[in-house]
């Protein structure tokens, strides 16, 4: 409905109304005017004729009633004279006949009709007027000329006796011609009035329709979202006020639109920047909105899941249906581990969108990735179990030895020192374990600070290796690939010594008789990489990452026998990470293991020293 047709436009309607009003008014005026005028003209005509005929009648009456002598001419002669006298004056009179009371024509004004004088007339109307003495007149159409004729029959009365009749024939057509002319003037006047009114109507209607059509255009533009236009205000009348109100309305609408748009943008940016996934459904449970994080968490594309049932999307078909979800609105934990190949757990919280009437509009689902939290919870449980286990083993051993001693073994000099020795070893092992745990918990705490300083790493490494070379009991050969020149690194010396101790002690622990251990320091971009390689039993490929976890030991029995708690590499990892480096291992089972770690290193520019 963008275009209003000319024939349906308000403009044309107004003009038509104008023209019709004028037409009706002119018609009514015309009808009254012409009728009145016709009456008037007719009356004038008849009155003037009557006056004439009255005079004639008086004269004829005189002639007819006069006493005549023998030498007097017959009355026909006098009547003829009277008739020709009056005839010469009136143009409209065609003929005047005088008939006496015996139906005889005694006079005729027409010169060519003189032959009829003396004959009897057959005119019925003459007979009637003679009988009644009442004057009569009528209008009839002359068939030959096509013109209207007026006939007047006037009785000549003297002393209440009808002496005769004057029969007048007059051309009344002139009156009608006059009327016709006036009609023509009226018609052309009406036409001119209509023309002027139409033009005026077009112009005047514009003053009404232009603001209205402006508003219409504006409303159409508004419907398309364009609020920049304004309606021109032409005056202070109702339409002008309407235009002002319309402009105000436009402003209000624009503001409202802007607010809604702003809210929508806010909502959409909140939805897209929040880390939680959000899914909204309609009341049948079909997805109508899903944000990017939700799509990512579920591993789907946003476009493909629209209109898909949420139960299907969340893989809950087997456990629940949409109606139950609406009723319970609980949270659901979903384990996607199977599909993704690694631990992957989501928690979905549901809440209904409801109207005040209780009508359910849809469901909002918020997805949280709780994998990390679950992992931490699991680790904590495992850790407690591990610690209890690690402490129980030496305690059980000690209890049995102490029980044996208490039951009398203390008297036996051969075994008592041996037993005491075992309890001592176990106690030391426990102390070491507790110390390690303490240290780990300190490293874990947020506000732990390293006491760093610039140390020459080659010197530190050599010193530790020297110590092991002196104290080693096995036959293991050491190879050093350590640069001659000092390399200064910003480190916590104590902690790093501990890391090196652990890595080297591991290498020695798992090295076979006559094996080689290689110590290397090399520079990699922006880092120093330190590695210790042995030719020992190695670590299975799938466990390479796990050896840095707390309490993890590849071969529990054997490493416990070697005095290990499984915390050494875990501590090493924490320390290296706290320095901003990284630690990892490569290994080939039966052939050896290489444990490496890096430390951030700023290579000094040559000219800094020169
Ligand atoms: P701790 O160091 O606390 O006395 P540990 O040596 O057993 O005990 P980690 O140093 O953390 O513990 O080592 C974890 C596990 O990694 C070891 O139990 C062992 O199974 C494996 N491992 C570490 N280094 C080597 C290596 N060089 N060769 C083979 N296995 C190793
Ligand atoms: Mg160790």
Short mmCIF file of C-alpha atoms in Angstrom, two decimals, residues 45-553:
data_model
loop_
_atom_site.label_atom_id
_atom_site.label_comp_id
_atom_site.label_asym_id
_atom_site.label_seq_id
_atom_site.Cartn_x
_atom_site.Cartn_y
_atom_site.Cartn_z
CA UNK A 45 -47.50 38.64 -20.95
CA UNK A 46 -51.01 37.61 -20.04
CA UNK A 47 -51.72 40.81 -18.14
CA UNK A 48 -50.65 43.00 -21.05
CA UNK A 49 -52.73 40.91 -23.46
CA UNK A 50 -55.71 40.97 -21.13
CA UNK A 51 -55.51 44.72 -20.81
CA UNK A 52 -55.57 45.03 -24.54
CA UNK A 53 -58.40 42.61 -24.99
CA UNK A 54 -60.37 44.29 -22.18
CA UNK A 55 -60.13 47.60 -23.99
CA UNK A 56 -61.14 45.97 -27.24
CA UNK A 57 -64.03 44.21 -25.52
CA UNK A 58 -65.26 47.52 -24.12
CA UNK A 59 -65.19 49.13 -27.55
CA UNK A 60 -66.89 46.19 -29.22
CA UNK A 61 -69.51 46.07 -26.56
CA UNK A 62 -70.22 49.67 -27.23
CA UNK A 63 -70.52 48.96 -30.95
CA UNK A 64 -72.75 45.97 -30.42
CA UNK A 65 -75.09 47.68 -27.96
CA UNK A 66 -75.32 50.97 -29.82
CA UNK A 67 -78.69 51.89 -31.37
CA UNK A 68 -78.20 51.73 -35.14
CA UNK A 69 -79.99 53.69 -37.90
CA UNK A 70 -80.66 52.35 -41.37
CA UNK A 71 -77.81 54.34 -42.90
CA UNK A 72 -75.38 53.31 -40.27
CA UNK A 73 -72.94 50.70 -41.52
CA UNK A 74 -73.40 47.22 -40.04
CA UNK A 75 -71.41 46.59 -36.82
CA UNK A 76 -68.90 44.42 -38.80
CA UNK A 77 -67.53 47.56 -40.42
CA UNK A 78 -66.85 49.23 -37.04
CA UNK A 79 -65.42 46.08 -35.52
CA UNK A 80 -63.04 45.69 -38.48
CA UNK A 81 -61.84 49.27 -37.88
CA UNK A 82 -61.43 48.65 -34.16
CA UNK A 83 -59.50 45.47 -34.85
CA UNK A 84 -57.14 47.02 -37.37
CA UNK A 85 -56.51 49.92 -34.94
CA UNK A 86 -55.47 47.64 -32.10
CA UNK A 87 -53.74 45.10 -34.33
CA UNK A 88 -51.21 47.57 -35.62
CA UNK A 89 -49.85 48.14 -32.09
CA UNK A 90 -49.16 44.60 -30.89
CA UNK A 91 -46.51 42.50 -32.58
CA UNK A 92 -47.21 39.39 -30.51
CA UNK A 93 -50.85 39.14 -31.50
CA UNK A 94 -51.33 36.86 -34.48
CA UNK A 95 -55.05 37.16 -34.88
CA UNK A 96 -58.12 38.50 -33.09
CA UNK A 97 -61.59 37.20 -33.92
CA UNK A 98 -64.84 38.53 -32.64
CA UNK A 99 -67.75 36.13 -32.49
CA UNK A 100 -71.30 37.19 -31.60
CA UNK A 101 -73.67 35.26 -29.40
CA UNK A 102 -75.11 33.43 -32.38
CA UNK A 103 -71.76 31.89 -33.15
CA UNK A 104 -71.17 34.08 -36.12
CA UNK A 105 -67.76 35.55 -36.78
CA UNK A 106 -68.32 39.28 -36.92
CA UNK A 107 -64.69 40.44 -37.15
CA UNK A 108 -61.27 39.15 -37.91
CA UNK A 109 -58.03 41.08 -37.64
CA UNK A 110 -56.17 39.11 -40.29
CA UNK A 111 -56.59 40.76 -43.69
CA UNK A 112 -56.38 37.44 -45.56
CA UNK A 113 -59.06 35.90 -43.35
CA UNK A 114 -61.80 38.45 -44.18
CA UNK A 115 -63.62 35.75 -46.15
CA UNK A 116 -64.56 34.05 -42.90
CA UNK A 117 -66.57 37.06 -41.64
CA UNK A 118 -70.22 36.22 -41.44
CA UNK A 119 -69.61 32.47 -41.18
CA UNK A 120 -70.45 30.42 -38.13
CA UNK A 121 -67.62 29.13 -36.02
CA UNK A 122 -67.37 25.51 -34.98
CA UNK A 123 -65.01 26.19 -32.11
CA UNK A 124 -66.31 24.23 -29.11
CA UNK A 125 -64.54 26.51 -26.70
CA UNK A 126 -66.30 29.58 -28.10
CA UNK A 127 -69.60 27.80 -27.50
CA UNK A 128 -68.59 27.03 -23.95
CA UNK A 129 -67.53 30.60 -23.14
CA UNK A 130 -70.78 31.89 -24.65
CA UNK A 131 -72.67 29.55 -22.39
CA UNK A 132 -70.73 30.08 -19.19
CA UNK A 133 -69.65 33.71 -19.60
CA UNK A 134 -66.27 32.67 -18.06
CA UNK A 135 -63.04 33.65 -19.77
CA UNK A 136 -60.78 30.78 -20.81
CA UNK A 137 -57.25 30.49 -22.09
CA UNK A 138 -54.88 27.70 -23.08
CA UNK A 139 -51.51 27.16 -24.59
CA UNK A 140 -50.99 24.74 -27.40
CA UNK A 141 -48.33 23.85 -29.88
CA UNK A 142 -48.80 24.92 -33.45
CA UNK A 143 -47.90 21.82 -35.45
CA UNK A 144 -46.94 23.75 -38.59
CA UNK A 145 -44.46 26.18 -37.04
CA UNK A 146 -43.52 24.11 -33.99
CA UNK A 147 -44.14 27.17 -31.84
CA UNK A 148 -46.29 27.62 -28.78
CA UNK A 149 -49.45 29.66 -29.12
CA UNK A 150 -51.63 31.23 -26.46
CA UNK A 151 -55.36 31.43 -27.02
CA UNK A 152 -57.65 33.63 -24.98
CA UNK A 153 -61.40 33.48 -25.13
CA UNK A 154 -62.89 36.51 -23.50
CA UNK A 155 -66.66 37.02 -23.20
CA UNK A 156 -68.15 40.43 -24.04
CA UNK A 157 -70.65 41.06 -21.34
CA UNK A 158 -73.20 43.84 -21.09
CA UNK A 159 -75.91 43.91 -18.47
CA UNK A 160 -75.05 40.35 -17.48
CA UNK A 161 -75.77 39.16 -20.97
CA UNK A 162 -73.05 37.54 -23.08
CA UNK A 163 -72.96 39.43 -26.35
CA UNK A 164 -70.05 37.60 -27.89
CA UNK A 165 -66.51 36.32 -27.50
CA UNK A 166 -63.17 37.80 -28.39
CA UNK A 167 -60.85 35.04 -29.53
CA UNK A 168 -57.21 36.12 -29.31
CA UNK A 169 -54.32 34.13 -30.70
CA UNK A 170 -50.91 35.31 -29.50
CA UNK A 171 -47.35 34.11 -29.98
CA UNK A 172 -46.27 33.15 -26.48
CA UNK A 173 -43.08 31.53 -27.86
CA UNK A 174 -41.11 34.73 -27.19
CA UNK A 175 -41.61 34.23 -23.48
CA UNK A 176 -40.19 30.72 -23.78
CA UNK A 177 -37.36 31.96 -25.93
CA UNK A 178 -36.51 34.49 -23.26
CA UNK A 179 -36.65 31.76 -20.66
CA UNK A 180 -34.41 29.57 -22.77
CA UNK A 181 -31.87 32.35 -23.03
CA UNK A 182 -31.93 32.85 -19.28
CA UNK A 183 -31.55 29.10 -18.85
CA UNK A 184 -28.52 29.17 -21.11
CA UNK A 185 -27.02 31.99 -19.08
CA UNK A 186 -27.69 30.02 -15.92
CA UNK A 187 -26.10 26.89 -17.39
CA UNK A 188 -23.00 28.66 -18.58
CA UNK A 189 -22.80 30.46 -15.24
CA UNK A 190 -22.99 27.12 -13.50
CA UNK A 191 -20.32 25.69 -15.76
CA UNK A 192 -18.00 28.63 -15.10
CA UNK A 193 -18.69 28.39 -11.36
CA UNK A 194 -17.94 24.68 -11.44
CA UNK A 195 -14.73 25.24 -13.36
CA UNK A 196 -13.55 27.90 -10.93
CA UNK A 197 -14.62 25.80 -7.95
CA UNK A 198 -12.76 22.79 -9.31
CA UNK A 199 -9.57 24.82 -9.71
CA UNK A 200 -10.06 26.43 -6.30
CA UNK A 201 -10.86 22.99 -4.87
CA UNK A 202 -7.63 21.57 -6.23
CA UNK A 203 -5.67 24.42 -4.69
CA UNK A 204 -7.56 24.49 -1.39
CA UNK A 205 -7.60 20.73 -1.01
CA UNK A 206 -3.85 20.83 -1.33
CA UNK A 207 -3.59 22.81 1.87
CA UNK A 208 -5.33 19.94 3.64
CA UNK A 209 -3.94 17.02 1.73
CA UNK A 210 -0.30 18.12 1.55
CA UNK A 211 0.33 17.82 5.31
CA UNK A 212 -1.63 14.58 5.34
CA UNK A 213 0.33 13.13 2.44
CA UNK A 214 3.55 14.35 4.12
CA UNK A 215 2.56 12.45 7.25
CA UNK A 216 1.70 9.42 5.21
CA UNK A 217 5.14 9.48 3.58
CA UNK A 218 6.76 9.93 6.95
CA UNK A 219 4.79 7.05 8.44
CA UNK A 220 5.92 4.83 5.57
CA UNK A 221 9.53 5.91 6.08
CA UNK A 222 9.17 5.25 9.82
CA UNK A 223 7.89 1.78 9.12
CA UNK A 224 11.15 1.19 7.26
CA UNK A 225 13.13 2.47 10.23
CA UNK A 226 13.95 5.95 8.95
CA UNK A 227 13.25 8.46 11.71
CA UNK A 228 15.31 11.33 10.33
CA UNK A 229 12.44 12.96 8.40
CA UNK A 230 10.18 15.61 9.85
CA UNK A 231 6.72 16.68 8.80
CA UNK A 232 6.46 20.34 7.78
CA UNK A 233 4.00 22.26 9.95
CA UNK A 234 1.91 24.56 7.72
CA UNK A 235 -0.27 26.23 10.30
CA UNK A 236 -1.82 26.14 13.73
CA UNK A 237 -5.09 24.47 12.79
CA UNK A 238 -6.03 20.88 13.65
CA UNK A 239 -3.84 19.51 10.88
CA UNK A 240 -0.95 21.70 12.01
CA UNK A 241 -1.34 20.39 15.55
CA UNK A 242 -1.56 16.88 14.20
CA UNK A 243 1.72 17.46 12.37
CA UNK A 244 3.37 18.76 15.55
CA UNK A 245 2.07 15.76 17.51
CA UNK A 246 3.23 13.50 14.73
CA UNK A 247 6.73 14.95 14.91
CA UNK A 248 6.76 14.47 18.69
CA UNK A 249 5.60 10.94 18.21
CA UNK A 250 8.40 10.35 15.72
CA UNK A 251 10.92 11.60 18.25
CA UNK A 252 9.52 9.41 21.00
CA UNK A 253 9.45 6.42 18.71
CA UNK A 254 13.00 7.06 17.63
CA UNK A 255 14.11 7.22 21.24
CA UNK A 256 12.21 4.06 22.06
CA UNK A 257 13.69 2.36 19.04
CA UNK A 258 17.18 3.50 20.02
CA UNK A 259 16.65 2.20 23.55
CA UNK A 260 15.42 -1.15 22.29
CA UNK A 261 18.26 -1.35 19.82
CA UNK A 262 20.75 -0.46 22.56
CA UNK A 263 19.31 -3.10 24.86
CA UNK A 264 19.42 -5.62 22.06
CA UNK A 265 23.07 -4.78 21.33
CA UNK A 266 23.93 -4.95 25.01
CA UNK A 267 22.25 -8.28 25.33
CA UNK A 268 23.89 -9.65 22.23
CA UNK A 269 27.34 -8.46 23.30
CA UNK A 270 26.78 -9.82 26.80
CA UNK A 271 25.76 -13.10 25.26
CA UNK A 272 28.71 -13.28 22.94
CA UNK A 273 31.36 -12.11 25.41
CA UNK A 274 30.26 -14.16 28.38
CA UNK A 275 32.24 -17.33 28.86
CA UNK A 276 29.20 -19.36 29.80
CA UNK A 277 27.15 -20.86 27.06
CA UNK A 278 23.56 -19.69 26.74
CA UNK A 279 20.81 -21.43 24.81
CA UNK A 280 17.24 -20.18 24.58
CA UNK A 281 14.34 -22.24 23.32
CA UNK A 282 10.73 -21.58 22.40
CA UNK A 283 7.96 -23.19 24.40
CA UNK A 284 8.20 -26.40 22.40
CA UNK A 285 11.87 -26.77 23.30
CA UNK A 286 13.32 -25.83 19.96
CA UNK A 287 16.49 -23.75 19.96
CA UNK A 288 15.88 -20.12 18.97
CA UNK A 289 19.13 -18.60 20.22
CA UNK A 290 22.55 -19.99 20.98
CA UNK A 291 25.68 -17.99 21.69
CA UNK A 292 29.14 -18.77 20.41
CA UNK A 293 30.50 -20.17 23.71
CA UNK A 294 27.57 -22.60 23.90
CA UNK A 295 28.16 -23.73 20.34
CA UNK A 296 31.85 -24.18 21.12
CA UNK A 297 31.17 -26.11 24.33
CA UNK A 298 28.82 -28.45 22.50
CA UNK A 299 31.03 -28.64 19.42
CA UNK A 300 28.30 -27.59 17.01
CA UNK A 301 27.80 -24.84 14.46
CA UNK A 302 25.34 -22.12 15.51
CA UNK A 303 23.50 -22.12 12.21
CA UNK A 304 22.86 -25.84 12.17
CA UNK A 305 21.29 -26.15 15.59
CA UNK A 306 18.58 -23.50 15.27
CA UNK A 307 15.12 -25.08 15.57
CA UNK A 308 16.65 -28.32 16.80
CA UNK A 309 15.12 -29.75 20.01
CA UNK A 310 17.29 -28.87 22.98
CA UNK A 311 16.96 -32.37 24.45
CA UNK A 312 18.57 -33.73 21.31
CA UNK A 313 21.24 -31.02 21.30
CA UNK A 314 22.27 -31.80 24.89
CA UNK A 315 22.10 -35.57 24.33
CA UNK A 316 19.50 -35.98 27.08
CA UNK A 317 17.01 -38.07 25.07
CA UNK A 318 17.65 -41.15 27.14
CA UNK A 319 17.46 -39.55 30.56
CA UNK A 320 14.70 -36.96 30.36
CA UNK A 321 12.24 -35.11 28.13
CA UNK A 322 11.39 -31.45 27.70
CA UNK A 323 8.27 -31.52 29.92
CA UNK A 324 10.24 -32.96 32.84
CA UNK A 325 12.93 -30.38 32.29
CA UNK A 326 10.31 -27.63 32.60
CA UNK A 327 8.90 -29.18 35.76
CA UNK A 328 12.14 -29.91 37.55
CA UNK A 329 14.43 -27.15 36.25
CA UNK A 330 17.35 -28.83 37.92
CA UNK A 331 20.88 -28.65 36.76
CA UNK A 332 22.22 -31.55 34.78
CA UNK A 333 25.84 -32.69 34.63
CA UNK A 334 26.76 -33.91 31.20
CA UNK A 335 29.83 -36.01 30.55
CA UNK A 336 31.09 -35.57 27.02
CA UNK A 337 34.34 -37.40 27.71
CA UNK A 338 33.56 -40.29 25.39
CA UNK A 339 32.91 -38.07 22.40
CA UNK A 340 35.90 -35.79 22.89
CA UNK A 341 38.39 -38.44 23.95
CA UNK A 342 39.40 -36.52 27.07
CA UNK A 343 37.76 -35.49 30.28
CA UNK A 344 35.09 -33.01 29.31
CA UNK A 345 32.25 -32.21 31.67
CA UNK A 346 29.52 -29.59 31.35
CA UNK A 347 26.90 -28.47 33.80
CA UNK A 348 23.61 -27.19 32.40
CA UNK A 349 21.33 -24.98 34.51
CA UNK A 350 17.77 -24.51 33.34
CA UNK A 351 15.30 -21.75 34.04
CA UNK A 352 11.90 -21.17 32.47
CA UNK A 353 10.81 -17.94 30.86
CA UNK A 354 7.30 -17.48 32.16
CA UNK A 355 4.62 -14.85 31.77
CA UNK A 356 2.79 -13.48 34.79
CA UNK A 357 -0.13 -15.67 33.86
CA UNK A 358 2.07 -18.72 34.20
CA UNK A 359 2.21 -19.33 30.49
CA UNK A 360 5.57 -20.85 29.61
CA UNK A 361 7.36 -18.94 26.88
CA UNK A 362 10.53 -20.98 26.70
CA UNK A 363 13.58 -22.22 28.50
CA UNK A 364 16.96 -20.65 29.11
CA UNK A 365 19.87 -23.01 29.50
CA UNK A 366 23.22 -21.87 30.83
CA UNK A 367 26.18 -24.15 30.21
CA UNK A 368 29.29 -24.12 32.39
CA UNK A 369 32.46 -25.97 31.60
CA UNK A 370 33.19 -27.66 34.92
CA UNK A 371 35.95 -29.93 33.58
CA UNK A 372 38.68 -28.02 35.43
CA UNK A 373 36.74 -27.96 38.67
CA UNK A 374 35.95 -31.64 38.43
CA UNK A 375 39.59 -32.37 37.66
CA UNK A 376 40.75 -30.36 40.66
CA UNK A 377 38.21 -32.12 42.88
CA UNK A 378 39.38 -35.47 41.63
CA UNK A 379 43.03 -34.55 42.10
CA UNK A 380 42.34 -33.42 45.63
CA UNK A 381 40.62 -36.69 46.49
CA UNK A 382 43.44 -38.64 44.90
CA UNK A 383 46.02 -36.56 46.72
CA UNK A 384 44.46 -37.21 50.13
CA UNK A 385 44.26 -40.91 49.33
CA UNK A 386 47.90 -40.92 48.20
CA UNK A 387 49.17 -39.08 51.26
CA UNK A 388 47.30 -41.40 53.61
CA UNK A 389 48.61 -44.38 51.75
CA UNK A 390 52.21 -43.11 51.71
CA UNK A 391 52.10 -42.43 55.45
CA UNK A 392 50.37 -45.67 56.36
CA UNK A 393 52.98 -47.90 54.72
CA UNK A 394 55.96 -46.74 56.83
CA UNK A 395 53.77 -46.47 59.93
CA UNK A 396 52.57 -50.06 59.57
CA UNK A 397 56.14 -51.24 59.09
CA UNK A 398 57.28 -49.30 62.15
CA UNK A 399 54.42 -50.60 64.27
CA UNK A 400 55.23 -54.22 63.51
CA UNK A 401 58.95 -53.68 64.28
CA UNK A 402 58.19 -51.75 67.47
CA UNK A 403 55.71 -54.44 68.55
CA UNK A 404 58.37 -57.08 68.01
CA UNK A 405 60.84 -55.02 70.05
CA UNK A 406 58.31 -54.49 72.81
CA UNK A 407 57.52 -58.16 72.93
CA UNK A 408 61.13 -58.87 73.85
CA UNK A 409 63.20 -58.51 70.74
CA UNK A 410 64.93 -55.52 72.36
CA UNK A 411 66.84 -58.02 74.51
CA UNK A 412 68.22 -59.78 71.46
CA UNK A 413 71.41 -57.95 70.61
CA UNK A 414 71.61 -59.52 67.18
CA UNK A 415 68.29 -58.23 65.82
CA UNK A 416 67.44 -55.25 68.01
CA UNK A 417 69.84 -52.77 66.32
CA UNK A 418 68.62 -53.99 62.95
CA UNK A 419 64.99 -53.39 63.91
CA UNK A 420 65.77 -49.97 65.29
CA UNK A 421 67.59 -49.16 62.08
CA UNK A 422 64.50 -49.97 60.02
CA UNK A 423 62.26 -47.78 62.17
CA UNK A 424 64.78 -44.99 61.82
CA UNK A 425 64.84 -45.29 58.03
CA UNK A 426 61.05 -45.30 57.88
CA UNK A 427 60.88 -42.24 60.14
CA UNK A 428 63.34 -40.41 57.90
CA UNK A 429 61.32 -41.40 54.90
CA UNK A 430 58.21 -39.97 56.54
CA UNK A 431 60.01 -36.76 57.46
CA UNK A 432 61.20 -36.45 53.89
CA UNK A 433 57.68 -37.04 52.62
CA UNK A 434 56.20 -34.49 54.96
CA UNK A 435 58.92 -31.99 54.02
CA UNK A 436 58.21 -32.56 50.34
CA UNK A 437 54.50 -32.07 50.93
CA UNK A 438 55.15 -28.92 52.87
CA UNK A 439 57.31 -27.59 50.12
CA UNK A 440 54.69 -28.41 47.49
CA UNK A 441 51.98 -26.73 49.48
CA UNK A 442 54.19 -23.66 49.80
CA UNK A 443 54.81 -23.67 46.04
CA UNK A 444 51.06 -24.02 45.50
CA UNK A 445 50.17 -21.04 47.62
CA UNK A 446 49.46 -17.92 45.62
CA UNK A 447 51.82 -15.56 47.37
CA UNK A 448 54.88 -17.78 47.19
CA UNK A 449 58.01 -15.78 46.28
CA UNK A 450 61.25 -17.12 44.85
CA UNK A 451 64.44 -15.55 46.19
CA UNK A 452 66.04 -14.90 42.88
CA UNK A 453 69.44 -13.64 41.92
CA UNK A 454 71.78 -13.72 38.94
CA UNK A 455 73.77 -16.94 39.06
CA UNK A 456 76.13 -18.60 36.64
CA UNK A 457 74.15 -21.72 35.72
CA UNK A 458 77.22 -23.59 34.37
CA UNK A 459 78.94 -23.18 37.70
CA UNK A 460 75.87 -24.33 39.64
CA UNK A 461 75.36 -27.36 37.41
CA UNK A 462 79.06 -28.37 37.63
CA UNK A 463 78.95 -28.10 41.39
CA UNK A 464 75.92 -30.40 41.72
CA UNK A 465 77.32 -32.92 39.25
CA UNK A 466 80.67 -32.84 41.13
CA UNK A 467 78.88 -33.70 44.35
CA UNK A 468 77.13 -36.69 42.73
CA UNK A 469 80.40 -37.82 41.11
CA UNK A 470 82.09 -37.95 44.51
CA UNK A 471 79.23 -39.69 46.33
CA UNK A 472 78.01 -42.13 43.72
CA UNK A 473 78.21 -45.77 44.62
CA UNK A 474 77.37 -47.33 41.24
CA UNK A 475 79.72 -47.64 38.36
CA UNK A 476 78.20 -44.92 36.17
CA UNK A 477 80.17 -42.69 33.84
CA UNK A 478 79.41 -38.98 33.69
CA UNK A 479 79.73 -36.93 30.52
CA UNK A 480 79.46 -33.15 30.68
CA UNK A 481 78.52 -30.97 27.74
CA UNK A 482 78.59 -27.74 29.65
CA UNK A 483 79.84 -24.49 28.02
CA UNK A 484 83.10 -23.02 29.33
CA UNK A 485 81.91 -19.43 29.50
CA UNK A 486 79.56 -18.44 32.33
CA UNK A 487 75.84 -18.09 31.61
CA UNK A 488 74.09 -15.79 34.06
CA UNK A 489 70.50 -16.61 34.73
CA UNK A 490 68.02 -15.07 37.15
CA UNK A 491 67.18 -17.97 39.48
CA UNK A 492 66.47 -19.11 43.03
CA UNK A 493 69.70 -21.00 43.68
CA UNK A 494 68.43 -23.27 46.48
CA UNK A 495 65.33 -24.36 44.62
CA UNK A 496 67.19 -24.97 41.39
CA UNK A 497 69.81 -27.04 43.18
CA UNK A 498 66.97 -29.14 44.50
CA UNK A 499 65.55 -29.59 40.99
CA UNK A 500 68.94 -30.68 39.64
CA UNK A 501 69.43 -32.99 42.65
CA UNK A 502 66.19 -34.74 41.94
CA UNK A 503 66.70 -35.15 38.21
CA UNK A 504 70.25 -36.40 38.62
CA UNK A 505 69.34 -38.72 41.50
CA UNK A 506 66.54 -40.19 39.35
CA UNK A 507 68.98 -40.73 36.48
CA UNK A 508 71.42 -42.51 38.81
CA UNK A 509 68.64 -44.49 40.51
CA UNK A 510 67.42 -45.95 37.24
CA UNK A 511 70.84 -46.30 35.53
CA UNK A 512 72.25 -49.76 35.07
CA UNK A 513 75.74 -50.77 36.11
CA UNK A 514 78.30 -49.21 33.74
CA UNK A 515 75.77 -46.80 32.21
CA UNK A 516 76.40 -43.31 30.97
CA UNK A 517 74.78 -40.12 32.21
CA UNK A 518 75.16 -37.04 30.02
CA UNK A 519 74.74 -33.51 31.37
CA UNK A 520 74.10 -30.78 28.82
CA UNK A 521 73.54 -27.03 28.87
CA UNK A 522 72.65 -25.38 25.57
CA UNK A 523 71.26 -22.07 24.45
CA UNK A 524 67.96 -22.03 22.60
CA UNK A 525 66.22 -18.82 21.52
CA UNK A 526 65.64 -16.70 24.65
CA UNK A 527 66.11 -19.77 26.84
CA UNK A 528 68.74 -21.96 28.42
CA UNK A 529 67.99 -25.65 28.10
CA UNK A 530 69.41 -28.06 30.67
CA UNK A 531 69.16 -31.82 30.13
CA UNK A 532 70.15 -34.99 31.93
CA UNK A 533 70.23 -38.17 29.87
CA UNK A 534 70.66 -41.68 31.20
CA UNK A 535 70.77 -45.17 29.72
CA UNK A 536 68.36 -46.67 32.23
CA UNK A 537 65.07 -48.53 32.07
CA UNK A 538 63.20 -45.63 30.52
CA UNK A 539 59.58 -44.61 30.93
CA UNK A 540 56.71 -45.96 28.80
CA UNK A 541 55.65 -43.39 26.21
CA UNK A 542 52.09 -43.00 27.53
CA UNK A 543 53.35 -42.18 31.05
CA UNK A 544 55.87 -39.53 30.04
CA UNK A 545 53.66 -36.63 31.09
CA UNK A 546 52.45 -38.34 34.23
CA UNK A 547 55.90 -38.64 35.88
CA UNK A 548 55.58 -34.93 36.74
CA UNK A 549 52.35 -35.56 38.65
CA UNK A 550 52.30 -35.91 42.43
CA UNK A 551 52.89 -39.40 43.76
CA UNK A 552 53.17 -40.86 40.33
CA UNK A 553 55.62 -43.69 39.99
#
